[in-house]
PDB file of C-alpha atoms in Angstrom:
ATOM      1  CA  UNK A 827     -11.817  20.011  -4.439  1.00  0.00           C
ATOM      2  CA  UNK A 828     -11.695  17.282  -1.889  1.00  0.00           C
ATOM      3  CA  UNK A 829     -13.166  14.144  -2.104  1.00  0.00           C
ATOM      4  CA  UNK A 830     -14.150  12.027   1.186  1.00  0.00           C
ATOM      5  CA  UNK A 831     -13.529   8.193   0.754  1.00  0.00           C
ATOM      6  CA  UNK A 832     -13.067   5.093   3.254  1.00  0.00           C
ATOM      7  CA  UNK A 833     -11.321   2.189   3.334  1.00  0.00           C
ATOM      8  CA  UNK A 834     -13.684  -0.772   2.448  1.00  0.00           C
ATOM      9  CA  UNK A 835     -11.020  -3.450   3.530  1.00  0.00           C
ATOM     10  CA  UNK A 836     -10.931  -5.418   0.428  1.00  0.00           C
ATOM     11  CA  UNK A 837     -13.129  -8.302   2.537  1.00  0.00           C
ATOM     12  CA  UNK A 838     -15.575  -8.847  -0.508  1.00  0.00           C
ATOM     13  CA  UNK A 839     -15.889 -12.419  -2.211  1.00  0.00           C
ATOM     14  CA  UNK A 840     -12.995 -12.938  -4.368  1.00  0.00           C
ATOM     15  CA  UNK A 841     -10.251 -10.683  -2.782  1.00  0.00           C
ATOM     16  CA  UNK A 842      -7.985 -13.034  -2.078  1.00  0.00           C
ATOM     17  CA  UNK A 843      -4.779 -10.672  -1.994  1.00  0.00           C
ATOM     18  CA  UNK A 844      -5.780  -8.909   1.096  1.00  0.00           C
ATOM     19  CA  UNK A 845      -4.837  -9.137   4.402  1.00  0.00           C
ATOM     20  CA  UNK A 846      -2.688  -8.669   7.350  1.00  0.00           C
ATOM     21  CA  UNK A 847       0.390  -6.920   6.362  1.00  0.00           C
ATOM     22  CA  UNK A 848      -0.621  -6.824   2.501  1.00  0.00           C
ATOM     23  CA  UNK A 849       0.087  -3.723   1.082  1.00  0.00           C
ATOM     24  CA  UNK A 850      -3.491  -3.743  -0.551  1.00  0.00           C
ATOM     25  CA  UNK A 851      -6.711  -1.888   0.336  1.00  0.00           C
ATOM     26  CA  UNK A 852      -9.774  -0.864  -1.669  1.00  0.00           C
ATOM     27  CA  UNK A 853     -11.210   2.776  -1.416  1.00  0.00           C
ATOM     28  CA  UNK A 854     -14.732   3.831  -1.972  1.00  0.00           C
ATOM     29  CA  UNK A 855     -15.834   7.453  -2.680  1.00  0.00           C
ATOM     30  CA  UNK A 856     -18.122   8.819  -0.203  1.00  0.00           C
ATOM     31  CA  UNK A 857     -18.796   7.421   3.652  1.00  0.00           C
ATOM     32  CA  UNK A 858     -20.236   4.410   5.084  1.00  0.00           C
ATOM     33  CA  UNK A 859     -23.254   6.044   5.387  1.00  0.00           C
ATOM     34  CA  UNK A 860     -23.447   7.393   2.130  1.00  0.00           C
ATOM     35  CA  UNK A 861     -21.569   6.182  -1.159  1.00  0.00           C
ATOM     36  CA  UNK A 862     -20.840   8.722  -3.692  1.00  0.00           C
ATOM     37  CA  UNK A 863     -20.737   6.121  -6.460  1.00  0.00           C
ATOM     38  CA  UNK A 864     -20.322   8.248  -9.687  1.00  0.00           C
ATOM     39  CA  UNK A 865     -17.794   7.512 -12.485  1.00  0.00           C
ATOM     40  CA  UNK A 866     -16.164  11.022 -11.796  1.00  0.00           C
ATOM     41  CA  UNK A 867     -15.500  10.175  -8.512  1.00  0.00           C
ATOM     42  CA  UNK A 868     -14.123   6.784  -8.840  1.00  0.00           C
ATOM     43  CA  UNK A 869     -11.907   8.053 -11.597  1.00  0.00           C
ATOM     44  CA  UNK A 870     -10.763  11.042  -9.168  1.00  0.00           C
ATOM     45  CA  UNK A 871      -9.995   8.931  -6.303  1.00  0.00           C
ATOM     46  CA  UNK A 872      -8.208   6.485  -8.781  1.00  0.00           C
ATOM     47  CA  UNK A 873      -5.819   9.277 -10.268  1.00  0.00           C
ATOM     48  CA  UNK A 874      -5.109  10.816  -6.979  1.00  0.00           C
ATOM     49  CA  UNK A 875      -4.189   7.319  -5.563  1.00  0.00           C
ATOM     50  CA  UNK A 876      -1.817   6.899  -8.752  1.00  0.00           C
ATOM     51  CA  UNK A 877      -0.433  10.290  -8.273  1.00  0.00           C
ATOM     52  CA  UNK A 878       0.740   9.441  -4.722  1.00  0.00           C
ATOM     53  CA  UNK A 879       3.431   6.577  -5.779  1.00  0.00           C
ATOM     54  CA  UNK A 880       1.400   3.560  -5.432  1.00  0.00           C
ATOM     55  CA  UNK A 881       1.821   0.702  -8.155  1.00  0.00           C
ATOM     56  CA  UNK A 882       0.261   2.013 -11.168  1.00  0.00           C
ATOM     57  CA  UNK A 883      -0.930  -1.157 -12.782  1.00  0.00           C
ATOM     58  CA  UNK A 884      -2.780  -2.461  -9.519  1.00  0.00           C
ATOM     59  CA  UNK A 885      -4.332   0.538  -8.794  1.00  0.00           C
ATOM     60  CA  UNK A 886      -7.498   0.643 -10.667  1.00  0.00           C
ATOM     61  CA  UNK A 887     -11.566   0.815 -10.527  1.00  0.00           C
ATOM     62  CA  UNK A 888     -12.859  -2.760  -9.714  1.00  0.00           C
ATOM     63  CA  UNK A 889     -16.262  -4.342  -9.362  1.00  0.00           C
ATOM     64  CA  UNK A 890     -17.101  -6.378  -6.356  1.00  0.00           C
ATOM     65  CA  UNK A 891     -15.045  -9.694  -7.025  1.00  0.00           C
ATOM     66  CA  UNK A 892     -12.022  -7.844  -8.667  1.00  0.00           C
ATOM     67  CA  UNK A 893     -13.115  -7.576 -11.962  1.00  0.00           C
ATOM     68  CA  UNK A 894     -11.513  -4.481 -13.577  1.00  0.00           C
ATOM     69  CA  UNK A 895     -13.388  -2.016 -14.892  1.00  0.00           C
ATOM     70  CA  UNK A 896     -11.270   0.340 -16.967  1.00  0.00           C
ATOM     71  CA  UNK A 897     -13.326   3.520 -17.385  1.00  0.00           C
ATOM     72  CA  UNK A 898     -14.732   3.478 -13.491  1.00  0.00           C
ATOM     73  CA  UNK A 899     -18.144   3.381 -14.721  1.00  0.00           C
ATOM     74  CA  UNK A 900     -20.701   2.137 -11.989  1.00  0.00           C
ATOM     75  CA  UNK A 901     -23.292   0.872 -14.627  1.00  0.00           C
ATOM     76  CA  UNK A 902     -20.730  -1.356 -15.460  1.00  0.00           C
ATOM     77  CA  UNK A 903     -20.147  -2.594 -12.012  1.00  0.00           C
ATOM     78  CA  UNK A 904     -17.391  -0.036 -10.536  1.00  0.00           C
ATOM     79  CA  UNK A 905     -17.471   0.204  -6.918  1.00  0.00           C
ATOM     80  CA  UNK A 906     -14.165   0.491  -5.263  1.00  0.00           C
ATOM     81  CA  UNK A 907     -10.816   1.594  -6.373  1.00  0.00           C
ATOM     82  CA  UNK A 908      -8.307  -1.016  -5.653  1.00  0.00           C
ATOM     83  CA  UNK A 909      -4.929   0.382  -4.318  1.00  0.00           C
ATOM     84  CA  UNK A 910      -1.370  -1.460  -4.274  1.00  0.00           C
ATOM     85  CA  UNK A 911       0.979   0.661  -2.336  1.00  0.00           C
ATOM     86  CA  UNK A 912       4.792  -0.275  -3.035  1.00  0.00           C
ATOM     87  CA  UNK A 913       6.201  -2.089  -0.259  1.00  0.00           C
TER      88      UNK A 913
END
């Protein structure tokens, strides 16, 4: 099945690694109008990104501010997938 998502840009507080010419983005399942923050959706998005040749240790579920949420659980603060592409 397909999962829609959008690039949030990584502009949240604490994201010092994002910016012009940087291979890092944050992905959020759903749309700007309607986020689809479920553990399953975040895991699906993370796993799909990992399957596409990204830098694995740096492609993970995170909370706003950059804290790693290993199991992608929104109840623990996970709200996006941090993705680092190979340069």
